[in-house]
Amino acid sequence: MQQRREKEMVRGEAEAVVACSDKSMKIGATMWDLETGEKLLHIPTCASPPFGFLCLRNRFLVASQINKHGSIGDGAILVWPFNKPQQPLLNYTVEAVGPLCCTNDGIYLVGGALSGIAYLWNVTNGKLLKTWRAHNKSLNCMAFSDDDSFLISSSVDGTICVWSMISLLDIEETTSSPPSLHCLSGHTSSITGLLTIPNSILVSSSLDGTCKVWDFIYGRLVQTQVYLFAITSITLHQRERLLFCGMENGTIIVNKLDIGLKEGPSMGTVAQPLELKGQNGAISALTCSRACLISASEDCTIYIWDIFNWEVIHRFNLQKGKVTNLVIVSRSALVSASKYETVSNKYYVSPLDKYPQLINSFKGTTTLLSLCPLHKGNQTCIDLRSSDLSRQKISSSQKADVPMSMTIQMKVETSIKNHVLATNMAEHVTVINKQLQSQLLNFIQHRLLCPNIINTHKTRRKKLKIQSLVREEKNLKP
Amino acid sequence: MAVFDHFENMYDVAFKPRLLLSLIRDHLPDDSTPFSNPSNLSNLLSLIKTHSLLSESFAQSTPHKHAQAWKSAFASWLDRIYSLISTTVPDKCWAGISLLGVTCEECSSERFLESYSLWFQKLLPFLQSPADCHLVRVAACASMSDLFVRNKITVNMHLVLIFKYFLHLFCGLFSATYWCYHSKSNLAATCTNSLLQNRLSGYPKIKKDSSSCAVKVVQPTLKMLNDENSEAVWDAAVHLLCTIITSFPFSIRNHYESSHSDECFEFMQVESAIALKLLSGGCSLDMLKKLAHCLALLPKSKGDEESWSVMMQKILMLINDQLNLAFHGLEEETMRNMVTRLLFWPGKHPPSPLGGYVLADEVRNKASNTSEQSLMSNVSTLMFGCRMMLTNSYPVKVNVPVRLLLALVERILMVNGSLPQMSLPFMTAKQQENICSELPVLHLSSLELLTAIIKAMGSQLLPHAAYIVRIVTKYFKTCELPDIRIKVYSVAKNLLLTMGVGMALYLAQEVINNAFADLSNIEHKNGGMLNGSNLNASAGAPLPPGHRKRKHISTNGSLQAHDEGGGLGVEVPKNCPLTPISLRIAALETLEALVTVAGALKSEPWRSKVDSLLIVVAMDSFKEGPVSEETSMFQQKEPAATATDLQLAALRALLVSFLSFARVRPPYLAQGLELFRRGKQQTGTKLAEFCLHALLTLEVLIHPRALPLVDYAYANNHSFGEANSNLQHEYFGRNDHTPYGFPQAPPDYDDDLCARWFENGNEADVSLAKNTKHTPEPSEDCIANDPEVLDSNLLERAEMVSETATCADVEMKTVEDEINLKSDQPGESVVQFQESVSCTTNIPEAKTHSDVADDNNEKIVSESTLPHNEASHMESGQGSSVNKDFGLAFQSNSFGQRTSGSSILEEFALKFGQDNSLDDGDSFPDIVDGDPDSNSD
């Protein structure tokens, strides 16, 4: 008991989890406290695809919005500051962006599109630094290495590419398809999770039921773990080196990730690992905080498990939406961000550019970069206020834009829904028609081919009829 | 005062006014008594500061008598100072002014607020009147800046106080309303209100006052800067200006806003006064730096983004002008044109030159006559200013013209004093000599600027990282002077630390080449003679893998041989290092950064070389350890770096090289530990401190502990067998690779399952080794080549290998499988294997697979590898690679297996493969092409 109390004392700041769905804009994103289970925040309009939701520097929530029904129009990336979640910053992109990923220092943001093209922004000045074709098929997951010097992207066809940030961002390299450092192929189905560990270790999971451990600098396969079902989500508890694999059937398998001292590829055979059961749908998102595992499933439930005794602490429900994203944020950020006096606004988020600057070439003009005095304190109140004012200006200029566009988007969504319904109906009707027609044709064929049989039948029937009539008459007579 | 009026102890409040009074009496000069000795004054100051005699701070309970005594003592202190200030004797006046400055620093804030305007009035005349001697004016400037600093602090404190009172007010209001409601008393509310009003009314007044004070000072200070010709006065004036800008930046601007024309005029005045001093020459280097610092601070007085950018551009334009003059005929036109293009944006009007047009013309005329030296020193001073602008804090976000700065750095670094053929007739040897004499300083300052850029921008520099790498690698090859090399090393170190492994991939080779050149000059001398003696000495070292490694590298030469001898106290003649110690330290630090960052690059070929180099250097540093002559010799030359520093740097790098081994036990651990233990014995030194820390850190490495995962609930919730298998897993992972023979016998789990586990592991590894034999080793090639050169060919190879790797996986399984069958105990791995087959059931067509799978295991193998093949085809999309892949895949499949009827199975499998591919469509034709070839295999 004593130990437990001590542990609680060192636990540090409280954490909260944010969950969102991709089903409809109306479901939005919801934030719960991990310890108390209390609902802290609800962001009304948000629908982002898997891996399209992240927390920037504990100050902003960033989510890519996707038009689900295959419309080709623009995508959007929304940024909510924690202190004003009602006023998101709306950034339009050239095409719908699915997975997002940001560096640890929150300066670079990468988005991957369904077309396989990746976009890289500098968040602090909003510049679109690079656009390149990363994969031939649609991008579905991205991750930065632990020191932010490599970007790893994966696609629905099971390929994983490793990109060196330095060569990717090289100004003098202007081709639209820079060479990747490595292309890791081995998975036979869509990738469902990428995790990077220090010392250039990458863990990838796929729907083909395997989890692979790679050394991504050398492009080597280190380990393969084979499972019974398709893996739909993975996460890692860094301290304990536990790997959690969410399965298609709703169970979570807990494994010890032992990369060990081996050099060559090895086969991790896991003898009856610990399984956590409880959820019904496929596990759609997993994440790990200091002391708990949070799992979300397609049956719209979110479970919070205690890592030490594997009990479910809390259960949440996201209203009628398959949960696609779970993000851990620290509560202190939420609290302190609400009164801006205590937070130094040294970190900025600028509206993201839609198109790259054309004059970004070697010979053009100076490339300006913003210098945030990151490592300096001592800002006076006046300065803070002025910087805050400038940000308010930005947000207010965007503010008018936001609700309009949001409502429009929601309208569009509903109309698309109706449209889909109508087309479905029409298809159904045509199918019925076709069936009827074919039946009719059959009937006619039948009739044409063997008319005499029918005739005989008919005559026979007639005869029968007549006979029966006669009988009835006879019966009536007496 | 009574003679026997004793006080309690030295902390007693009663003691302080007494001491203050006696100090005034004994040490301060009077109107009548002459100013005896300045050293008296310093004594007095130290007493005042240690006892805080002017603070007037005492507890609430202090008797009123003592407080009153202190107050009166303070009053007499002030009186004496005032009288000193008002004298005409310069040195007394100087003493008075200096003491007033001290009073500003030391007195309580109430006292300060009360009387600062009076003090300001006392000091101001000295700044305005030109008649006084330099000494007095310098003192006045210093005291004035003390006053402003204190003012700033007090104002800030006041702000905090007001904030607190706000909170109080809210609480008070609540309680007040509460009280009003209950007891109809208005007392509380009025109390708090009046308190607040006092404070609030006080605050703007102070702020306004101090701002107006600052405004009054600016003009006289500028005048001093312009008119006087003593450097001490300039120094003090610049200091005062800096203080004003940092403390009350907006006071200046407010003043300017009153009349627009005035503003422009005055802003230019400040700027041009500094610029004039900067460019006119005749100042010392220190003074120049201070001026540049002040110039860099100047945009703060406006505090917006625009003024920062304009100032930066002005400085860069001036640098550009000066360089154009200095480098005339020395550099290629393209570089100059590039910088100019970057500097002047099309469509944007360039700002007026620094210090205005008049000054610019003047400077230009002068510059054409002046020597190259002054041009160069101007440039390096201005670059220092750029550095300050980058590293100083600035209230708002600014845009840094990184590209331009880097181009400037490159431009300077590219000039090495050699004359192009074309300009030979236009330049005398004397001119060339002049330039070359100044070039190193210029290179140094541009490297410093580069470091500042890297530090200030952090990861935002990524888009330019490749450009910097190109500059640095090009320059590293050519630079020779030790001082410059040290700077290049520090640039490389900073780059590595900010950019991580990605940067290490680019810089590693260059850093290592240079570090080897700088560090291994010892080894060339000693290596040869040591070769004979060391071999038997090292035989005792229980390091089997280390030996292997050494044999492997022994072709490299004497490096290893030397190190083996070193640790065991073989007598080595004194080496005389050619490279200065500070350069070696810089090289070591850079290597340390490289190894820290690039721990992941464990299989790079340079890694083992670096490790051996580090242990050699560390051992050598111990050998020359206690020798005093050498260190003293170096101390004379460069007091910054001694042999001890080198030792420390070497050990630091060594520790990092031990710790960053991810997979293998470091080969030189034993020698290293001995060094750390030896270093620990030099108690009281920094070295010993570090060695203690290192030993503590290494403890985990020496005795690897398999900490039970206490919280990890396997052991509690689940069967004992599971926990066992976990543990086995750990041992299994280690047993064949740890050099320090990990327990060979398995721990006492008395079931044979465990033994079989180990067996399986070994078997699997053997088969693995076999497999990897006939696969090409691609990783080194891939890394060594620049990613840009990675053509499709290489990619193809990489794919092939990864593919064969997966094949190996599967095969390994079958081996395990067979063994398990032999032992007649269907173990877990068999079950696992079947699971792996059934796991494909989520792919629709896999149902038919499982029918076949019942017959033979080989079939499953060949089938399950096929999807891999397809995946890779889809990747490469080249018909040519298909054949190879197929060949390889089937080779490895049939390797060590029964071959009977395998071709039929393959065909069968292929059909399934085609079925599989129907979904994707793309790869379908490829497989048809590959079909006949694979059959022939």
JSON list of C-alpha atoms in Angstrom, two decimals, chain A residues 56-57 102-109 122-124 148 347-349:
[
{"chain": "A", "resi": 56, "resn": "LEU", "atom": "CA", "xyz": [1.20, 19.06, -31.45]},
{"chain": "A", "resi": 57, "resn": "ARG", "atom": "CA", "xyz": [3.50, 19.94, -28.61]},
{"chain": "A", "resi": 102, "resn": "CYS", "atom": "CA", "xyz": [4.65, 15.33, -36.74]},
{"chain": "A", "resi": 103, "resn": "THR", "atom": "CA", "xyz": [8.18, 15.57, -35.43]},
{"chain": "A", "resi": 104, "resn": "ASN", "atom": "CA", "xyz": [8.82, 15.51, -31.70]},
{"chain": "A", "resi": 105, "resn": "ASP", "atom": "CA", "xyz": [9.58, 19.20, -31.59]},
{"chain": "A", "resi": 106, "resn": "GLY", "atom": "CA", "xyz": [6.36, 19.90, -33.45]},
{"chain": "A", "resi": 107, "resn": "ILE", "atom": "CA", "xyz": [7.96, 21.83, -36.26]},
{"chain": "A", "resi": 108, "resn": "TYR", "atom": "CA", "xyz": [7.31, 19.61, -39.24]},
{"chain": "A", "resi": 109, "resn": "LEU", "atom": "CA", "xyz": [4.00, 18.06, -40.15]},
{"chain": "A", "resi": 122, "resn": "ASN", "atom": "CA", "xyz": [6.75, 23.64, -41.53]},
{"chain": "A", "resi": 123, "resn": "VAL", "atom": "CA", "xyz": [4.10, 24.29, -38.91]},
{"chain": "A", "resi": 124, "resn": "THR", "atom": "CA", "xyz": [5.62, 27.44, -37.48]},
{"chain": "A", "resi": 148, "resn": "ASP", "atom": "CA", "xyz": [13.26, 13.06, -36.29]},
{"chain": "A", "resi": 347, "resn": "TYR", "atom": "CA", "xyz": [5.35, 28.15, -30.14]},
{"chain": "A", "resi": 348, "resn": "TYR", "atom": "CA", "xyz": [3.32, 29.26, -33.09]},
{"chain": "A", "resi": 349, "resn": "VAL", "atom": "CA", "xyz": [1.17, 27.50, -35.55]}
]
